[in-house]
Structures are given as structure tokens and as C-alpha cells.
Coordinates of C-alpha atoms in Angstrom, one line a residue:
X1 CA 0.0 0.0 0.0
X2 CA 2.8 2.3 0.8
X3 CA 4.4 1.6 -2.6
X4 CA 1.2 2.5 -4.4
X5 CA 0.9 5.8 -2.4
X6 CA 4.5 6.6 -3.2
X7 CA 3.9 5.9 -6.9
X8 CA 0.8 8.1 -7.0
X9 CA 2.7 10.8 -5.1
X10 CA 5.5 10.6 -7.6
X11 CA 3.1 10.9 -10.5
X12 CA 1.4 13.9 -9.0
X13 CA 4.7 15.7 -8.4
X14 CA 5.8 14.9 -11.9
X15 CA 2.6 16.3 -13.4
X16 CA 2.9 19.4 -11.3
X17 CA 6.5 19.9 -12.5
X18 CA 5.4 19.4 -16.1
X19 CA 2.6 21.9 -15.7
X20 CA 5.0 24.4 -14.1
X21 CA 7.4 23.9 -17.0
X22 CA 4.7 24.3 -19.5
X23 CA 3.5 27.4 -17.7
X24 CA 7.0 28.7 -17.7
X25 CA 7.1 28.8 -21.6
X26 CA 3.7 30.5 -22.1
X27 CA 3.4 33.7 -24.1
X28 CA 0.8 36.2 -23.4
X29 CA -0.7 38.6 -26.0
X30 CA -2.2 41.8 -24.8
X31 CA -2.9 45.3 -26.2
X32 CA -1.3 48.3 -24.4
X33 CA -3.0 51.7 -23.9
X34 CA -1.7 52.9 -27.4
X35 CA -3.4 50.0 -29.1
X36 CA -0.2 48.2 -29.9
X37 CA -0.1 44.4 -29.5
X38 CA 2.4 43.3 -26.9
X39 CA 3.8 39.8 -26.3
X40 CA 5.3 38.9 -23.0
X41 CA 6.2 35.8 -21.0
X42 CA 4.3 37.0 -17.9
X43 CA 0.7 38.2 -17.9
X44 CA 0.3 42.0 -17.5
X45 CA -1.2 43.3 -14.3
X46 CA -2.9 46.3 -15.9
X47 CA -4.6 44.6 -18.9
X48 CA -6.3 41.3 -19.7
X49 CA -4.1 39.0 -21.7
X50 CA -4.7 36.1 -24.0
X51 CA -2.5 33.1 -23.5
X52 CA -1.1 31.9 -26.8
X53 CA 0.0 28.4 -27.6
X54 CA 3.6 27.9 -28.7
X55 CA 4.6 25.0 -30.8
X56 CA 8.2 24.0 -31.0
X57 CA 10.1 21.1 -32.4
X58 CA 13.5 19.8 -31.9
X59 CA 16.2 20.8 -34.4
X60 CA 17.4 17.9 -36.5
X61 CA 21.2 17.7 -36.4
X62 CA 21.3 16.5 -40.0
X63 CA 19.5 19.7 -41.2
X64 CA 21.8 21.9 -39.1
X65 CA 24.8 20.1 -40.6
X66 CA 23.5 20.4 -44.1
X67 CA 22.8 24.2 -43.6
X68 CA 26.3 24.7 -42.2
X69 CA 27.9 22.8 -45.1
X70 CA 25.9 24.9 -47.6
X71 CA 27.0 28.1 -45.9
X72 CA 30.6 26.8 -45.9
X73 CA 30.4 26.1 -49.6
X74 CA 29.0 29.6 -50.2
X75 CA 31.8 31.2 -48.2
X76 CA 34.4 29.1 -50.1
X77 CA 32.9 30.2 -53.4
X78 CA 32.9 33.9 -52.3
X79 CA 36.5 33.6 -51.2
X80 CA 37.4 32.0 -54.5
X81 CA 35.7 34.8 -56.5
X82 CA 37.4 37.5 -54.4
X83 CA 40.8 35.8 -55.0
X84 CA 40.1 35.6 -58.8
X85 CA 39.0 39.3 -58.8
X86 CA 42.2 40.3 -57.0
X87 CA 44.3 38.3 -59.4
X88 CA 42.5 39.9 -62.3
X89 CA 43.1 43.3 -60.8
X90 CA 46.8 42.6 -60.4
X91 CA 47.1 41.3 -64.0
X92 CA 45.4 44.5 -65.2
X93 CA 47.7 46.6 -63.2
X94 CA 50.8 44.8 -64.5
X95 CA 49.5 45.3 -68.1
X96 CA 48.9 48.9 -67.4
X97 CA 52.4 49.4 -66.0
X98 CA 53.9 47.5 -68.9
X99 CA 51.9 49.7 -71.3
X100 CA 53.0 52.9 -69.5
X101 CA 56.7 51.7 -69.7
X102 CA 56.3 50.9 -73.4
X103 CA 54.7 54.4 -74.0
X104 CA 57.6 56.0 -72.2
X105 CA 60.2 54.1 -74.3
X106 CA 58.4 54.9 -77.5
X107 CA 58.0 58.6 -76.5
X108 CA 61.7 58.8 -75.8
X109 CA 62.6 57.2 -79.2
X110 CA 60.1 59.5 -80.9
X111 CA 61.6 62.6 -79.3
X112 CA 65.1 61.5 -80.2
X113 CA 64.1 60.9 -83.8
X114 CA 62.3 64.3 -84.0
X115 CA 65.3 66.1 -82.6
X116 CA 67.6 64.3 -85.1
X117 CA 65.3 65.1 -88.0
X118 CA 64.8 68.7 -87.1
X119 CA 68.5 69.3 -86.4
X120 CA 69.9 67.6 -89.5
X121 CA 70.1 69.4 -92.8
X122 CA 70.1 66.2 -94.8
X123 CA 68.8 62.8 -94.0
X124 CA 69.6 59.6 -95.8
X125 CA 68.5 56.0 -96.0
X126 CA 71.1 53.2 -96.1
X127 CA 70.8 51.0 -99.1
X128 CA 71.4 47.2 -99.2
X129 CA 74.7 47.6 -101.0
X130 CA 76.0 50.0 -98.2
X131 CA 75.5 53.2 -100.1
X132 CA 73.4 56.1 -98.9
X133 CA 70.4 57.6 -100.6
X134 CA 69.7 61.2 -99.4
X135 CA 66.1 62.2 -99.0
X136 CA 64.6 64.9 -101.2
X137 CA 63.2 68.1 -99.7
X138 CA 59.7 66.6 -99.9
X139 CA 60.7 63.3 -98.3
X140 CA 62.6 65.3 -95.6
X141 CA 59.5 67.4 -94.8
X142 CA 57.4 64.2 -94.7
X143 CA 59.9 62.5 -92.4
X144 CA 59.9 65.5 -90.0
X145 CA 56.1 65.6 -90.0
X146 CA 55.9 61.9 -89.2
X147 CA 58.4 62.5 -86.4
X148 CA 56.3 65.3 -84.9
X149 CA 53.2 63.1 -85.2
X150 CA 55.0 60.2 -83.4
X151 CA 55.9 62.5 -80.6
X152 CA 52.3 63.7 -80.3
X153 CA 51.0 60.1 -80.4
X154 CA 53.4 58.6 -77.8
X155 CA 54.1 61.6 -75.5
X156 CA 50.7 63.3 -75.1

């Protein structure tokens, strides 16, 4: 008889504890004096509140793991894209620097050629047999014009 009484007492205590735990996770909905709905874990003392039911379910570890893997994959893809963009930017900068160096070289050569053509009275072309062919006045003017154009093209 004592065993039955102890069992019943245990059941009653367990039910009371479960009720208290359930009561502990209740949410109350009420409207404040401004007409704004409020949600609290304790009933308000100044207004009537409606107890709302909360449904919860356990999180499945497999879904959490899948979500984490998906996020990890997305982060890896973003890192890869950023790295590729940085590499592209570096390549573009190298090409730009190379182009600037090439322009500077060509500018210097064009200035030297212009200075030579403008300072010389007569210009010549070497022939395959080693002789020189001097430029006519028209050819000399054309060569000087080309030299000025080359300076404008490469130096401006």
C-alpha cells in the first residue's frame, strides 16, 4: 500500500512539475494603452491577456549540418571569387604598368628621332649595298612631319 501511495505521489509531483514547466514557456498577448499588441512571458497586471500556444520542435542535427555545409560552400565560393578578382586586378595593373613603360620608351625614341630630323640638314637611307640615298626636300618634310606626329602620339 505504501508503494502505491509513493507511486501516486511521484506521478502527482511529476505532473505538477510538467505543468509548471509548460506554464514557464507560455506567451501572453495583450494590447497596451496605445493599441499596440504586446507579447510577454508574464501576464500583465494592468490589462487582460490572452495566452497563446507555442509549438516548438527539436532541431534535427542533420538539417543543421546540411545548412552549415551549404554556408561553408557559399563562403568558399565567395573567397574564390574574391581571390580571382584580386588576381585579375593585379594582372590588369601589370598590363597597365607595362603599357606605360612601353609608351615612355616609344616617347623617348620619338623625341630623339624628332630632334635628329629637325637638327639635320640632310637625312639619308642606307641602301642594301652599303651606299646612302639622301632624302629629297619633300621626303625630308614628310619624315619631319611623321616624327612630330609620333611625338604627339606617344608623348601626349
